[in-house]
Amino acid sequence: MSNFLDKNELLICNEFIENGFVIKEASDMDSLNILQEFLVEQSSKILCKNYKSSNIDWLNNIHKIIEIDQLNDFRLQLIQSINKEKKFREHYYQVAKPFLNMIVGNELAMQIRVNLSIQIPNDSSSLLPVHADTWSGDSPFEVVVWIPLVDCYKTKTMFILPPNKTLELHEDFKNKSGTNSQTLFKHIEKDLKWLNVDYGKILIFNQSLPHGNIINIENETRWSMNC
């Protein structure tokens, strides 16, 4: 049975199957810029600060005007703003649409709420310990579209365990996972892939694979969205 995908589309699908993720140029930069601009405007409004720098500089340096103990309330206010904006999810979808059609298909359901992660330097309160979404009951037929609003690299990004190493983990999960996420992380740390994703690119990954982040020790704040 033919799937009618061309050679390039098949390469992208095979890349996703082999690696558990793909990193591609955003398919609609206008939509991506709208998402970034919205969050810059909303964040400056919440903080009652006027920004004179570029959007990227404002986001990268937000830790210079906000304290760690203010961060969660700040993030929740932004998430509320995101999910009140009627066009936000549409723009989010447009940024990844052709790649989703290749990998998942064109009959799609989208999560109602878009999530936002803000990880300022040296903040241990915003960690997402190693996990797979399917471990808490999410469907294995979903993918995550992860969109950075700044360049994400080194400890300012996320990690993922490749499919072959995930299979090895599952074969002896009881012994390898230990009693907490820190034990599991130490066991798989050497096999993790750290995903460098610059602004203007998107990451689509298999949420059945263990993933997460660690303390951001770079000198910039990480902003990323996921849905």
PDB file of C-alpha atoms in Angstrom:
ATOM      1  CA  MET A   1       0.000   0.000   0.000  1.00  0.00           C
ATOM      2  CA  SER A   2       1.426   3.369  -1.024  1.00  0.00           C
ATOM      3  CA  ASN A   3       1.677   6.228   1.475  1.00  0.00           C
ATOM      4  CA  PHE A   4       2.300   8.799  -1.309  1.00  0.00           C
ATOM      5  CA  LEU A   5       5.255  10.382   0.525  1.00  0.00           C
ATOM      6  CA  ASP A   6       8.089  11.739  -1.594  1.00  0.00           C
ATOM      7  CA  LYS A   7      11.768  10.907  -1.057  1.00  0.00           C
ATOM      8  CA  ASN A   8      12.450  13.854   1.272  1.00  0.00           C
ATOM      9  CA  GLU A   9       9.348  13.139   3.356  1.00  0.00           C
ATOM     10  CA  LEU A  10      10.358   9.511   3.733  1.00  0.00           C
ATOM     11  CA  LEU A  11      13.826  10.576   4.867  1.00  0.00           C
ATOM     12  CA  ILE A  12      12.289  12.766   7.581  1.00  0.00           C
ATOM     13  CA  CYS A  13       9.992   9.941   8.714  1.00  0.00           C
ATOM     14  CA  ASN A  14      12.884   7.486   8.844  1.00  0.00           C
ATOM     15  CA  GLU A  15      14.978  10.033  10.779  1.00  0.00           C
ATOM     16  CA  PHE A  16      12.198  10.319  13.341  1.00  0.00           C
ATOM     17  CA  ILE A  17      11.888   6.539  13.690  1.00  0.00           C
ATOM     18  CA  GLU A  18      15.650   6.009  13.983  1.00  0.00           C
ATOM     19  CA  ASN A  19      16.464   8.893  16.357  1.00  0.00           C
ATOM     20  CA  GLY A  20      13.152   9.419  18.119  1.00  0.00           C
ATOM     21  CA  PHE A  21      13.152  13.084  17.108  1.00  0.00           C
ATOM     22  CA  VAL A  22      13.683  15.544  14.260  1.00  0.00           C
ATOM     23  CA  ILE A  23      14.942  19.130  14.393  1.00  0.00           C
ATOM     24  CA  LYS A  24      13.799  21.192  11.427  1.00  0.00           C
ATOM     25  CA  GLU A  25      13.474  24.779  10.280  1.00  0.00           C
ATOM     26  CA  ALA A  26      10.105  26.215  11.293  1.00  0.00           C
ATOM     27  CA  SER A  27       7.698  25.862   8.390  1.00  0.00           C
ATOM     28  CA  ASP A  28       6.118  29.272   9.052  1.00  0.00           C
ATOM     29  CA  MET A  29       8.510  31.900  10.457  1.00  0.00           C
ATOM     30  CA  ASP A  30       5.800  34.552  10.452  1.00  0.00           C
ATOM     31  CA  SER A  31       3.736  32.446  12.853  1.00  0.00           C
ATOM     32  CA  LEU A  32       6.778  31.711  15.017  1.00  0.00           C
ATOM     33  CA  ASN A  33       7.667  35.401  15.222  1.00  0.00           C
ATOM     34  CA  ILE A  34       4.078  36.176  16.228  1.00  0.00           C
ATOM     35  CA  LEU A  35       4.332  33.663  19.089  1.00  0.00           C
ATOM     36  CA  GLN A  36       7.624  35.147  20.264  1.00  0.00           C
ATOM     37  CA  GLU A  37       6.381  38.725  19.978  1.00  0.00           C
ATOM     38  CA  PHE A  38       3.249  37.880  21.953  1.00  0.00           C
ATOM     39  CA  LEU A  39       5.265  36.480  24.854  1.00  0.00           C
ATOM     40  CA  VAL A  40       7.665  39.411  24.842  1.00  0.00           C
ATOM     41  CA  GLU A  41       4.766  41.868  24.967  1.00  0.00           C
ATOM     42  CA  GLN A  42       2.920  39.940  27.671  1.00  0.00           C
ATOM     43  CA  SER A  43       6.021  39.465  29.811  1.00  0.00           C
ATOM     44  CA  SER A  44       6.931  43.156  29.666  1.00  0.00           C
ATOM     45  CA  LYS A  45       3.345  44.026  30.560  1.00  0.00           C
ATOM     46  CA  ILE A  46       3.313  41.692  33.582  1.00  0.00           C
ATOM     47  CA  LEU A  47       6.679  42.997  34.798  1.00  0.00           C
ATOM     48  CA  CYS A  48       5.755  46.631  34.049  1.00  0.00           C
ATOM     49  CA  LYS A  49       9.015  47.044  32.179  1.00  0.00           C
ATOM     50  CA  ASN A  50       9.692  48.571  28.787  1.00  0.00           C
ATOM     51  CA  TYR A  51      12.198  46.669  26.704  1.00  0.00           C
ATOM     52  CA  LYS A  52      14.522  48.505  24.342  1.00  0.00           C
ATOM     53  CA  SER A  53      16.514  45.504  23.170  1.00  0.00           C
ATOM     54  CA  SER A  54      15.632  42.824  20.644  1.00  0.00           C
ATOM     55  CA  ASN A  55      13.079  40.153  21.498  1.00  0.00           C
ATOM     56  CA  ILE A  56      15.842  37.570  21.850  1.00  0.00           C
ATOM     57  CA  ASP A  57      17.871  39.767  24.217  1.00  0.00           C
ATOM     58  CA  TRP A  58      14.807  40.533  26.326  1.00  0.00           C
ATOM     59  CA  LEU A  59      13.969  36.848  26.755  1.00  0.00           C
ATOM     60  CA  ASN A  60      17.566  35.715  27.258  1.00  0.00           C
ATOM     61  CA  ASN A  61      18.090  38.259  30.026  1.00  0.00           C
ATOM     62  CA  ILE A  62      14.765  38.123  31.836  1.00  0.00           C
ATOM     63  CA  HIS A  63      16.561  36.698  34.895  1.00  0.00           C
ATOM     64  CA  LYS A  64      18.125  40.115  35.442  1.00  0.00           C
ATOM     65  CA  ILE A  65      14.739  41.624  36.337  1.00  0.00           C
ATOM     66  CA  ILE A  66      12.906  38.734  38.003  1.00  0.00           C
ATOM     67  CA  GLU A  67      13.715  36.707  41.123  1.00  0.00           C
ATOM     68  CA  ILE A  68      13.475  32.922  41.357  1.00  0.00           C
ATOM     69  CA  ASP A  69      10.637  33.121  43.893  1.00  0.00           C
ATOM     70  CA  GLN A  70       8.608  35.198  41.409  1.00  0.00           C
ATOM     71  CA  LEU A  71       9.196  32.885  38.485  1.00  0.00           C
ATOM     72  CA  ASN A  72       6.351  30.391  38.880  1.00  0.00           C
ATOM     73  CA  ASP A  73       3.638  33.034  39.253  1.00  0.00           C
ATOM     74  CA  PHE A  74       5.134  34.897  36.301  1.00  0.00           C
ATOM     75  CA  ARG A  75       5.105  31.739  34.162  1.00  0.00           C
ATOM     76  CA  LEU A  76       1.521  30.882  35.137  1.00  0.00           C
ATOM     77  CA  GLN A  77       0.340  34.366  34.207  1.00  0.00           C
ATOM     78  CA  LEU A  78       1.979  33.958  30.805  1.00  0.00           C
ATOM     79  CA  ILE A  79       0.388  30.535  30.304  1.00  0.00           C
ATOM     80  CA  GLN A  80      -3.005  32.051  31.082  1.00  0.00           C
ATOM     81  CA  SER A  81      -2.358  34.750  28.490  1.00  0.00           C
ATOM     82  CA  ILE A  82      -1.288  32.155  25.929  1.00  0.00           C
ATOM     83  CA  ASN A  83      -4.411  30.096  26.360  1.00  0.00           C
ATOM     84  CA  LYS A  84      -6.733  33.103  26.201  1.00  0.00           C
ATOM     85  CA  GLU A  85      -5.302  34.148  22.831  1.00  0.00           C
ATOM     86  CA  LYS A  86      -7.558  32.519  20.234  1.00  0.00           C
ATOM     87  CA  LYS A  87      -5.001  32.426  17.416  1.00  0.00           C
ATOM     88  CA  PHE A  88      -2.068  31.142  19.482  1.00  0.00           C
ATOM     89  CA  ARG A  89      -2.668  27.421  18.917  1.00  0.00           C
ATOM     90  CA  GLU A  90      -3.283  27.985  15.216  1.00  0.00           C
ATOM     91  CA  HIS A  91       0.061  29.748  14.817  1.00  0.00           C
ATOM     92  CA  TYR A  92       1.724  27.029  16.905  1.00  0.00           C
ATOM     93  CA  TYR A  93       0.353  24.355  14.580  1.00  0.00           C
ATOM     94  CA  GLN A  94       1.421  26.239  11.447  1.00  0.00           C
ATOM     95  CA  VAL A  95       5.027  26.297  12.671  1.00  0.00           C
ATOM     96  CA  ALA A  96       5.155  22.481  12.544  1.00  0.00           C
ATOM     97  CA  LYS A  97       2.291  21.523  10.205  1.00  0.00           C
ATOM     98  CA  PRO A  98       4.086  19.835   7.261  1.00  0.00           C
ATOM     99  CA  PHE A  99       6.321  17.764   9.541  1.00  0.00           C
ATOM    100  CA  LEU A 100       3.358  16.620  11.625  1.00  0.00           C
ATOM    101  CA  ASN A 101       1.561  15.599   8.435  1.00  0.00           C
ATOM    102  CA  MET A 102       4.555  13.475   7.431  1.00  0.00           C
ATOM    103  CA  ILE A 103       5.218  11.860  10.801  1.00  0.00           C
ATOM    104  CA  VAL A 104       1.743  11.534  12.335  1.00  0.00           C
ATOM    105  CA  GLY A 105      -0.718  12.159   9.509  1.00  0.00           C
ATOM    106  CA  ASN A 106      -3.165  14.935   8.713  1.00  0.00           C
ATOM    107  CA  GLU A 107      -6.028  13.770  10.947  1.00  0.00           C
ATOM    108  CA  LEU A 108      -4.786  15.354  14.150  1.00  0.00           C
ATOM    109  CA  ALA A 109      -5.968  16.277  17.608  1.00  0.00           C
ATOM    110  CA  MET A 110      -4.076  19.014  19.431  1.00  0.00           C
ATOM    111  CA  GLN A 111      -3.651  19.498  23.150  1.00  0.00           C
ATOM    112  CA  ILE A 112      -5.917  22.325  24.355  1.00  0.00           C
ATOM    113  CA  ARG A 113      -3.259  24.088  26.413  1.00  0.00           C
ATOM    114  CA  VAL A 114       0.218  25.083  25.242  1.00  0.00           C
ATOM    115  CA  ASN A 115       2.827  24.750  27.999  1.00  0.00           C
ATOM    116  CA  LEU A 116       5.632  27.205  28.650  1.00  0.00           C
ATOM    117  CA  SER A 117       8.991  26.534  30.303  1.00  0.00           C
ATOM    118  CA  ILE A 118      11.183  29.345  31.640  1.00  0.00           C
ATOM    119  CA  GLN A 119      14.463  28.188  33.133  1.00  0.00           C
ATOM    120  CA  ILE A 120      16.641  30.977  34.489  1.00  0.00           C
ATOM    121  CA  PRO A 121      20.337  30.342  35.236  1.00  0.00           C
ATOM    122  CA  ASN A 122      21.157  28.252  38.306  1.00  0.00           C
ATOM    123  CA  ASP A 123      17.488  27.686  39.197  1.00  0.00           C
ATOM    124  CA  SER A 124      16.806  24.243  40.669  1.00  0.00           C
ATOM    125  CA  SER A 125      13.070  24.901  41.061  1.00  0.00           C
ATOM    126  CA  SER A 126      12.224  24.597  37.357  1.00  0.00           C
ATOM    127  CA  LEU A 127      13.626  21.152  36.658  1.00  0.00           C
ATOM    128  CA  LEU A 128      11.803  18.459  34.736  1.00  0.00           C
ATOM    129  CA  PRO A 129      13.355  15.182  35.959  1.00  0.00           C
ATOM    130  CA  VAL A 130      13.872  12.350  33.510  1.00  0.00           C
ATOM    131  CA  HIS A 131      10.525  10.826  32.513  1.00  0.00           C
ATOM    132  CA  ALA A 132       8.497   9.578  29.565  1.00  0.00           C
ATOM    133  CA  ASP A 133       4.998  10.996  29.131  1.00  0.00           C
ATOM    134  CA  THR A 134       3.605   7.518  28.510  1.00  0.00           C
ATOM    135  CA  TRP A 135       4.710   6.454  32.012  1.00  0.00           C
ATOM    136  CA  SER A 136       1.943   8.679  33.399  1.00  0.00           C
ATOM    137  CA  GLY A 137      -0.711   7.492  30.955  1.00  0.00           C
ATOM    138  CA  ASP A 138      -0.281   9.628  27.814  1.00  0.00           C
ATOM    139  CA  SER A 139      -0.895   7.961  24.477  1.00  0.00           C
ATOM    140  CA  PRO A 140       2.119   6.390  22.694  1.00  0.00           C
ATOM    141  CA  PHE A 141       0.613   7.707  19.444  1.00  0.00           C
ATOM    142  CA  GLU A 142       1.253  11.347  20.367  1.00  0.00           C
ATOM    143  CA  VAL A 143       4.302  13.416  19.500  1.00  0.00           C
ATOM    144  CA  VAL A 144       5.517  16.569  21.231  1.00  0.00           C
ATOM    145  CA  VAL A 145       6.167  19.761  19.290  1.00  0.00           C
ATOM    146  CA  TRP A 146       8.837  21.639  21.295  1.00  0.00           C
ATOM    147  CA  ILE A 147       9.470  25.215  20.173  1.00  0.00           C
ATOM    148  CA  PRO A 148      12.296  27.357  21.578  1.00  0.00           C
ATOM    149  CA  LEU A 149      11.869  31.125  21.760  1.00  0.00           C
ATOM    150  CA  VAL A 150      15.633  31.582  22.184  1.00  0.00           C
ATOM    151  CA  ASP A 151      18.660  29.520  21.169  1.00  0.00           C
ATOM    152  CA  CYS A 152      18.736  26.406  23.367  1.00  0.00           C
ATOM    153  CA  TYR A 153      22.045  24.593  23.836  1.00  0.00           C
ATOM    154  CA  LYS A 154      24.188  22.738  26.413  1.00  0.00           C
ATOM    155  CA  THR A 155      22.453  22.900  29.826  1.00  0.00           C
ATOM    156  CA  LYS A 156      19.965  25.430  28.420  1.00  0.00           C
ATOM    157  CA  THR A 157      18.204  22.730  26.421  1.00  0.00           C
ATOM    158  CA  MET A 158      16.649  19.282  26.993  1.00  0.00           C
ATOM    159  CA  PHE A 159      17.939  15.733  26.694  1.00  0.00           C
ATOM    160  CA  ILE A 160      16.406  12.553  25.276  1.00  0.00           C
ATOM    161  CA  LEU A 161      17.300   8.867  25.429  1.00  0.00           C
ATOM    162  CA  PRO A 162      17.553   7.302  21.936  1.00  0.00           C
ATOM    163  CA  PRO A 163      15.131   4.494  20.964  1.00  0.00           C
ATOM    164  CA  ASN A 164      17.708   1.678  21.108  1.00  0.00           C
ATOM    165  CA  LYS A 165      18.849   2.721  24.593  1.00  0.00           C
ATOM    166  CA  THR A 166      15.228   3.077  25.699  1.00  0.00           C
ATOM    167  CA  LEU A 167      14.612  -0.533  24.661  1.00  0.00           C
ATOM    168  CA  GLU A 168      17.607  -1.625  26.732  1.00  0.00           C
ATOM    169  CA  LEU A 169      16.232   0.316  29.695  1.00  0.00           C
ATOM    170  CA  HIS A 170      12.786  -1.249  29.401  1.00  0.00           C
ATOM    171  CA  GLU A 171      14.259  -4.753  29.239  1.00  0.00           C
ATOM    172  CA  ASP A 172      15.475  -4.383  32.822  1.00  0.00           C
ATOM    173  CA  PHE A 173      13.563  -1.339  33.989  1.00  0.00           C
ATOM    174  CA  LYS A 174      13.077  -2.439  37.594  1.00  0.00           C
ATOM    175  CA  ASN A 175      16.800  -2.752  38.273  1.00  0.00           C
ATOM    176  CA  LYS A 176      17.966   0.127  36.098  1.00  0.00           C
ATOM    177  CA  SER A 177      15.429   2.750  37.187  1.00  0.00           C
ATOM    178  CA  GLY A 178      16.227   2.551  40.901  1.00  0.00           C
ATOM    179  CA  THR A 179      13.955   4.257  43.408  1.00  0.00           C
ATOM    180  CA  ASN A 180      13.947   7.815  42.067  1.00  0.00           C
ATOM    181  CA  SER A 181      14.571   9.928  38.968  1.00  0.00           C
ATOM    182  CA  GLN A 182      18.113  10.872  40.070  1.00  0.00           C
ATOM    183  CA  THR A 183      19.141   7.210  40.144  1.00  0.00           C
ATOM    184  CA  LEU A 184      17.621   6.646  36.718  1.00  0.00           C
ATOM    185  CA  PHE A 185      19.346   9.737  35.311  1.00  0.00           C
ATOM    186  CA  LYS A 186      22.753   8.598  36.545  1.00  0.00           C
ATOM    187  CA  HIS A 187      22.196   5.175  34.982  1.00  0.00           C
ATOM    188  CA  ILE A 188      21.352   6.542  31.522  1.00  0.00           C
ATOM    189  CA  GLU A 189      23.360   9.799  31.553  1.00  0.00           C
ATOM    190  CA  LYS A 190      26.138   8.518  29.320  1.00  0.00           C
ATOM    191  CA  ASP A 191      23.609   7.556  26.609  1.00  0.00           C
ATOM    192  CA  LEU A 192      21.574  10.774  26.561  1.00  0.00           C
ATOM    193  CA  LYS A 193      21.453  13.064  23.536  1.00  0.00           C
ATOM    194  CA  TRP A 194      21.459  16.810  24.254  1.00  0.00           C
ATOM    195  CA  LEU A 195      19.418  18.590  21.623  1.00  0.00           C
ATOM    196  CA  ASN A 196      20.704  21.966  20.418  1.00  0.00           C
ATOM    197  CA  VAL A 197      17.742  23.849  18.950  1.00  0.00           C
ATOM    198  CA  ASP A 198      18.190  27.459  17.847  1.00  0.00           C
ATOM    199  CA  TYR A 199      15.369  29.955  17.541  1.00  0.00           C
ATOM    200  CA  GLY A 200      13.834  29.453  14.112  1.00  0.00           C
ATOM    201  CA  LYS A 201      13.930  25.684  14.429  1.00  0.00           C
ATOM    202  CA  ILE A 202      11.503  23.237  16.012  1.00  0.00           C
ATOM    203  CA  LEU A 203      11.889  19.881  17.698  1.00  0.00           C
ATOM    204  CA  ILE A 204       9.367  17.081  17.271  1.00  0.00           C
ATOM    205  CA  PHE A 205      10.018  14.083  19.493  1.00  0.00           C
ATOM    206  CA  ASN A 206       8.597  10.751  20.571  1.00  0.00           C
ATOM    207  CA  GLN A 207       7.234  11.299  24.069  1.00  0.00           C
ATOM    208  CA  SER A 208       7.600   7.587  24.851  1.00  0.00           C
ATOM    209  CA  LEU A 209      11.348   8.155  25.136  1.00  0.00           C
ATOM    210  CA  PRO A 210      12.790   9.308  28.482  1.00  0.00           C
ATOM    211  CA  HIS A 211      13.597  13.029  28.423  1.00  0.00           C
ATOM    212  CA  GLY A 212      13.984  16.034  30.711  1.00  0.00           C
ATOM    213  CA  ASN A 213      16.403  18.794  31.671  1.00  0.00           C
ATOM    214  CA  ILE A 214      18.989  19.741  34.291  1.00  0.00           C
ATOM    215  CA  ILE A 215      19.962  22.993  36.006  1.00  0.00           C
ATOM    216  CA  ASN A 216      20.696  25.677  33.422  1.00  0.00           C
ATOM    217  CA  ILE A 217      24.251  26.833  34.127  1.00  0.00           C
ATOM    218  CA  GLU A 218      24.507  29.029  31.026  1.00  0.00           C
ATOM    219  CA  ASN A 219      24.286  32.814  31.452  1.00  0.00           C
ATOM    220  CA  GLU A 220      20.973  33.096  29.583  1.00  0.00           C
ATOM    221  CA  THR A 221      17.381  32.162  30.368  1.00  0.00           C
ATOM    222  CA  ARG A 222      15.748  29.324  28.478  1.00  0.00           C
ATOM    223  CA  TRP A 223      12.262  29.883  27.019  1.00  0.00           C
ATOM    224  CA  SER A 224      10.535  26.986  25.319  1.00  0.00           C
ATOM    225  CA  MET A 225       6.993  25.863  24.585  1.00  0.00           C
ATOM    226  CA  ASN A 226       5.620  22.364  24.227  1.00  0.00           C
ATOM    227  CA  CYS A 227       2.360  20.883  23.067  1.00  0.00           C
TER     228      CYS A 227
END
